[in-house]
Short mmCIF file of C-alpha atoms in Angstrom, two decimals:
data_model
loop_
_atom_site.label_atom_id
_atom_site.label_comp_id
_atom_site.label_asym_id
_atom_site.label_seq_id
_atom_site.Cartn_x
_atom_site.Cartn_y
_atom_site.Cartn_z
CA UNK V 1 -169.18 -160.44 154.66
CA UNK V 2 -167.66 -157.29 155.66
CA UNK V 3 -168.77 -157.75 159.27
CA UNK V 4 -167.17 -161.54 159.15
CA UNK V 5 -164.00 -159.91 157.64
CA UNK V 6 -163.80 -157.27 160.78
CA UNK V 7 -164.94 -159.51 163.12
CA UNK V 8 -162.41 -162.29 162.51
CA UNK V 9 -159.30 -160.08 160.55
CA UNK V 10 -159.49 -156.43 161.88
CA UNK V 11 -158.13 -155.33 165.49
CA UNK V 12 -160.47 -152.37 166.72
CA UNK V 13 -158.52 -149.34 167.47
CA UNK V 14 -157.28 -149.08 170.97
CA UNK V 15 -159.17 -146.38 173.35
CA UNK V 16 -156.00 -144.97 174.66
CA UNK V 17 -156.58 -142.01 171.84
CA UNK V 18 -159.26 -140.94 174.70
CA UNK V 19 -156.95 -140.04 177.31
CA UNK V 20 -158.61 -142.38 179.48
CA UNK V 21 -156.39 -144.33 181.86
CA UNK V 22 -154.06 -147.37 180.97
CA UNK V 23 -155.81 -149.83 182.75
CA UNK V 24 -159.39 -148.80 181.34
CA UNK V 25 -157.42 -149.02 178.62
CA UNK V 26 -156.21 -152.51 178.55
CA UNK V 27 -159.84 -153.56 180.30
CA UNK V 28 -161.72 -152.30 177.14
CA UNK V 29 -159.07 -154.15 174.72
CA UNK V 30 -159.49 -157.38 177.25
CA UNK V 31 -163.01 -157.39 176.48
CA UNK V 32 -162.79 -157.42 172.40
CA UNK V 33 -160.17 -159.74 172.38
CA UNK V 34 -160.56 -161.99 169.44
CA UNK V 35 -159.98 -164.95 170.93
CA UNK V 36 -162.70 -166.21 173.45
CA UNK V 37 -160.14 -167.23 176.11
CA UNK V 38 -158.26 -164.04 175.80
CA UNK V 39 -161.60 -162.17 177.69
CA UNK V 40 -163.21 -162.23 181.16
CA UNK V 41 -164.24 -165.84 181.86
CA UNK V 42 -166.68 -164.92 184.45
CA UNK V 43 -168.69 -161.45 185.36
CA UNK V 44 -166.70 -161.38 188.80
CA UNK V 45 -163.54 -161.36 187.70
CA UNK V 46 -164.30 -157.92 185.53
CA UNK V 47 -166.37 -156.53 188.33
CA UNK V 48 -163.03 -156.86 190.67
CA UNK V 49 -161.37 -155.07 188.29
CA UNK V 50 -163.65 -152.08 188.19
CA UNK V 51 -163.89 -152.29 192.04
CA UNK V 52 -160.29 -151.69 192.01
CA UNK V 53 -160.23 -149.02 189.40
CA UNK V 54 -163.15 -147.24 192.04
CA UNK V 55 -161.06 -147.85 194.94
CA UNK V 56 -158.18 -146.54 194.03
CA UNK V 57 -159.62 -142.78 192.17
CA UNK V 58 -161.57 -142.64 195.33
CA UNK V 59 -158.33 -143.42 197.83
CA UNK V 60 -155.82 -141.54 195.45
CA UNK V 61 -157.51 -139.79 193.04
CA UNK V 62 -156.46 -141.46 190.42
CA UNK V 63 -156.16 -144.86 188.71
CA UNK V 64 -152.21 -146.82 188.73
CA UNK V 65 -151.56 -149.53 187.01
CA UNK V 66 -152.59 -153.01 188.00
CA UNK V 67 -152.38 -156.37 186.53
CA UNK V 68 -156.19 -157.44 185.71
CA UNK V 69 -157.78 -160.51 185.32
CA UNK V 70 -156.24 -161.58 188.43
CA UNK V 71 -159.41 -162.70 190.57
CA UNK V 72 -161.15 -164.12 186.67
CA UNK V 73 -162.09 -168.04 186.83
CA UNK V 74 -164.02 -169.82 184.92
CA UNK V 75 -166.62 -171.54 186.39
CA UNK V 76 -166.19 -174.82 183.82
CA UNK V 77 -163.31 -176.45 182.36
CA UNK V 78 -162.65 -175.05 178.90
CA UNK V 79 -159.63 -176.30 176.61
CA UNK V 80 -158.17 -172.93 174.67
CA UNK V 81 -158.77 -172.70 170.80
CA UNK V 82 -154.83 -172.11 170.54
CA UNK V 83 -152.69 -174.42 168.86
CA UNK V 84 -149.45 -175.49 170.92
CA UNK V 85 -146.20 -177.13 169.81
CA UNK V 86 -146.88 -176.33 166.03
CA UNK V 87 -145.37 -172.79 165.90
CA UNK V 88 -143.02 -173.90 162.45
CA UNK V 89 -145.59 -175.64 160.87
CA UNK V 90 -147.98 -172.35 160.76
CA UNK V 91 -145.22 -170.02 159.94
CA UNK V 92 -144.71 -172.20 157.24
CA UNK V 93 -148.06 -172.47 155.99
CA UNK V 94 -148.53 -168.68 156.14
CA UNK V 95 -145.24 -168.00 154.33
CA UNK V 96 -146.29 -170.40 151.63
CA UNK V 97 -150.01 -168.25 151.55
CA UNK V 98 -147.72 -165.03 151.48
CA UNK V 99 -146.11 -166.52 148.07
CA UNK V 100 -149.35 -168.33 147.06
CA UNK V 101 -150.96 -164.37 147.25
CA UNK V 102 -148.29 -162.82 145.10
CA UNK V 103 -149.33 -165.72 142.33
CA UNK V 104 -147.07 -168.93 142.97
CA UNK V 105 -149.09 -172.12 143.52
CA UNK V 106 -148.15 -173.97 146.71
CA UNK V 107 -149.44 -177.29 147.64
CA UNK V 108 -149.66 -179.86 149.57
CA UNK V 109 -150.09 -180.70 153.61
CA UNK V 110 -149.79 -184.33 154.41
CA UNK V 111 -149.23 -186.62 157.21
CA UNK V 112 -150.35 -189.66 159.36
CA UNK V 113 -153.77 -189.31 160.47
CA UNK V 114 -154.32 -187.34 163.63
CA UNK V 115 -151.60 -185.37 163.91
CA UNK V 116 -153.24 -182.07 163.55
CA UNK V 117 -153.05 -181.47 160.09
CA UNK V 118 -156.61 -179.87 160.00
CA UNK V 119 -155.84 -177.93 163.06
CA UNK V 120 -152.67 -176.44 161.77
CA UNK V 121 -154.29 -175.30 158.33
CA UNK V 122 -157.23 -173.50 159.86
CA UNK V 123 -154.69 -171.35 161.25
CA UNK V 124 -154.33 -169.13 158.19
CA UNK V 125 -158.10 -168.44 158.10
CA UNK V 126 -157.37 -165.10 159.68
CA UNK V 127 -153.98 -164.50 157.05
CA UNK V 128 -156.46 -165.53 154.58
CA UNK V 129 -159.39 -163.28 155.67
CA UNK V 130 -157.26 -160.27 156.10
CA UNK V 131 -156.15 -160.46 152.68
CA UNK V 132 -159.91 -160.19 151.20
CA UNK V 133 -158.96 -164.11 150.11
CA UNK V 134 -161.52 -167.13 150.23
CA UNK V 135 -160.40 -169.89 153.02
CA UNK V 136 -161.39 -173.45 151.59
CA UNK V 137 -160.53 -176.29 152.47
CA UNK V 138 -160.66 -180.26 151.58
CA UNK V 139 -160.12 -183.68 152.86
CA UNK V 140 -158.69 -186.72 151.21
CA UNK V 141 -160.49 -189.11 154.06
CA UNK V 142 -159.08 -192.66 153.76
CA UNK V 143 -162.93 -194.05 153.83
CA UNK V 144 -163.28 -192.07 150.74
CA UNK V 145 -160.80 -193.25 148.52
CA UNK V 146 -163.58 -194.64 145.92
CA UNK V 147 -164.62 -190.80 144.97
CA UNK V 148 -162.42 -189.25 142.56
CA UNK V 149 -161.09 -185.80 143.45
CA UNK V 150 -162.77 -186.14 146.94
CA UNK V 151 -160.91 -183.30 148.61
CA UNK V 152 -161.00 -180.52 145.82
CA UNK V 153 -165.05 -181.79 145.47
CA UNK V 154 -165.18 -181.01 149.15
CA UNK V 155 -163.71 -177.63 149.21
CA UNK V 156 -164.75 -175.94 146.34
CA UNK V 157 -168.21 -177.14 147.51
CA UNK V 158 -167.77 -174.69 150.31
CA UNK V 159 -166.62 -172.03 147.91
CA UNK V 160 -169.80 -171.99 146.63
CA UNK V 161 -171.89 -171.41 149.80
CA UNK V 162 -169.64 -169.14 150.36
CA UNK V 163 -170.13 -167.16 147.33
CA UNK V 164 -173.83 -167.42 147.55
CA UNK V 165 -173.81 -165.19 150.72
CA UNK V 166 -172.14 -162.37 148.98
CA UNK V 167 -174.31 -159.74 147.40
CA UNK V 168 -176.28 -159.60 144.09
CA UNK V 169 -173.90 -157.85 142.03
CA UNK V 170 -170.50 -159.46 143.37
CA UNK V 171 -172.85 -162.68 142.52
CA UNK V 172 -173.12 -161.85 139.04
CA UNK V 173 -169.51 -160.71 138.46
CA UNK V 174 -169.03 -164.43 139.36
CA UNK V 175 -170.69 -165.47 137.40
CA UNK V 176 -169.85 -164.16 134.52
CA UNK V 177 -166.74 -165.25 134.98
CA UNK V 178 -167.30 -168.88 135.41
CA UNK V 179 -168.91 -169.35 132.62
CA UNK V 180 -166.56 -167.47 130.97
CA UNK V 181 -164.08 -169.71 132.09
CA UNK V 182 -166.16 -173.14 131.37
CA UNK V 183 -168.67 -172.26 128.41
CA UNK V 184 -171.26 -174.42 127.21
CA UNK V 185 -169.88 -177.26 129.72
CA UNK V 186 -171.16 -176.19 133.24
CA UNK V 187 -172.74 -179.31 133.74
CA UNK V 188 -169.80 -181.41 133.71
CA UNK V 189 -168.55 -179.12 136.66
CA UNK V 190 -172.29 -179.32 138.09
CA UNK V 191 -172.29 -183.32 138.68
CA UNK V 192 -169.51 -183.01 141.17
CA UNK V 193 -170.34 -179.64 142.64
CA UNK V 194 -173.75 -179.28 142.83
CA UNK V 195 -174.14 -176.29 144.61
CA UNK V 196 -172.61 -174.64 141.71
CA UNK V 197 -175.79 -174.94 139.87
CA UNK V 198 -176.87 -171.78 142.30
CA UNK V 199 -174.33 -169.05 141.14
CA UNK V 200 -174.42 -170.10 137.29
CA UNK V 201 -178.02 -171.27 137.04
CA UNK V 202 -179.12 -174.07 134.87
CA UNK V 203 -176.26 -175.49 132.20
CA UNK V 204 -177.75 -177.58 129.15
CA UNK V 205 -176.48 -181.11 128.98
CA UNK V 206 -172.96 -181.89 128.58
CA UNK V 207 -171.78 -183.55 125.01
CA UNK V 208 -171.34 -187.52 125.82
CA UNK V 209 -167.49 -188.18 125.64
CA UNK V 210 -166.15 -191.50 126.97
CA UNK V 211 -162.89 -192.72 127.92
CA UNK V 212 -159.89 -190.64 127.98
CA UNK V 213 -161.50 -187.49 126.46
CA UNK V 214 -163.98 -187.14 129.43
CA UNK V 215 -161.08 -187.26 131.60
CA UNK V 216 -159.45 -184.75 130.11
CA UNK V 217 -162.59 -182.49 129.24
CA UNK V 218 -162.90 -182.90 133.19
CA UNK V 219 -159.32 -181.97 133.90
CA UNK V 220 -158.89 -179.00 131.31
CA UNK V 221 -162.61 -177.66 133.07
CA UNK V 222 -161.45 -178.07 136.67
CA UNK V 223 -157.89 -175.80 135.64
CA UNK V 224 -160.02 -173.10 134.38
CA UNK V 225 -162.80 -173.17 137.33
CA UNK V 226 -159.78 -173.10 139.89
CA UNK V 227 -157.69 -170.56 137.57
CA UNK V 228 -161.34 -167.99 138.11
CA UNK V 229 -160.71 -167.79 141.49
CA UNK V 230 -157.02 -167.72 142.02
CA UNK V 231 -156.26 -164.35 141.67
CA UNK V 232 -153.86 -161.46 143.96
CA UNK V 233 -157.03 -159.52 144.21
CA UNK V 234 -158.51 -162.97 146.51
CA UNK V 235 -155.87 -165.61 146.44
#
């Protein structure tokens, strides 16, 4: 997890501290850029580079500044992972994580289908990430409209392969405090999140309620399972 976290959230420290020449510099930082389309797209492209770095401490004894990546192509069309056109939408889904983090509740993204709803929310994952918080997410799919609670189902389904990668003691702090939260009635929680069953191990059968007190046994439950895992320390 911590490798994910520094892969995806942490910028590595620049090499400039090595009194090593700007461009080397900016070479080094090309090649660790996070995103894939920020790098070298093709071996030759960096090798002219480091041909001209040669060239010129052999000419001049010493490297000047160049723009690189000049001579780089890619030898296959590739569309960029960046998101265009959509630069209000994100800043206001991050400022509503920034609030979310310091313990508001914030909901709800919603449009036509197609219109890059999905695309804009996975741009917090790194906000998200950063923060030491747990990036979920859920889908209310119009061919799904016969399964109650579809999208949360979805989502927190994730949560819980994501918490089963985490170690053997965070595991256990978990949970503890699910079934804190929950009690005796786990299994109620378990029939729509299965994978659930993994972190808090095997719940005895749920009391039979019918009607309007199942719904609301099932409502009250889900407010306390969410309520476990919305905290500033990993909103």
């Amino acid at each position: 997890m911590e490798l994910i976290h520094s892969h995806i959230a942490k910028q590595p420290p620049s090499p400039a501290q090595f009194n090593i020449p700007e461009i080397i510099v900016n070479i080094v930082m090309k090649l660790m850029a996070k995103n894939a389309e920020n790098r070298y797209q093709s071996a030759l492209g960096f090798k002219y580079d480091l041909e001209m770095c040669l060239h010129q401490l052999s000419e001049i004894g010493k490297i000047e500044t160049f723009e690189i990546g000049t001579r780089d192509r890619c030898d296959r069309f590739m569309i960029p992972e960046k998101l265009y056109g959509r630069e209000t939408e994100v800043k206001t889904l991050l400022d509503a994580f920034d609030r979310a983090a310091n313990g508001s509740s914030e909901l709800l993204v919603a449009g036509f289908s197609g219109i890059g709803k999905t695309a804009a929310v996975s741009e917090v994952h790194k906000a998200i990430v950063r923060q030491r918080g747990y990036f979920i997410k859920g889908k209310f799919d119009q061919f799904q409209r016969n399964i109650p609670f579809s999208g949360f189902v979805q989502a927190f389904r994730d949560l819980m392969g994501q918490l089963s990668s985490e170690s053997d003691d965070r595991l256990q702090v978990w949970k503890t405090k699910i079934l804190e939260a929950v009690g005796d009635s786990g299994q109620v929680l378990i029939d729509v999140i299965p994978e659930l069953e993994q972190i808090i191990g095997i719940q005895p059968p749920a009391t039979e309620l019918s009607g309007t007190a199942a719904q609301n046994r099932f409502n009250l439950l889900m407010q306390k399972f969410v309520q476990v895992f919305t905290s500033i320390e990993h909103p």
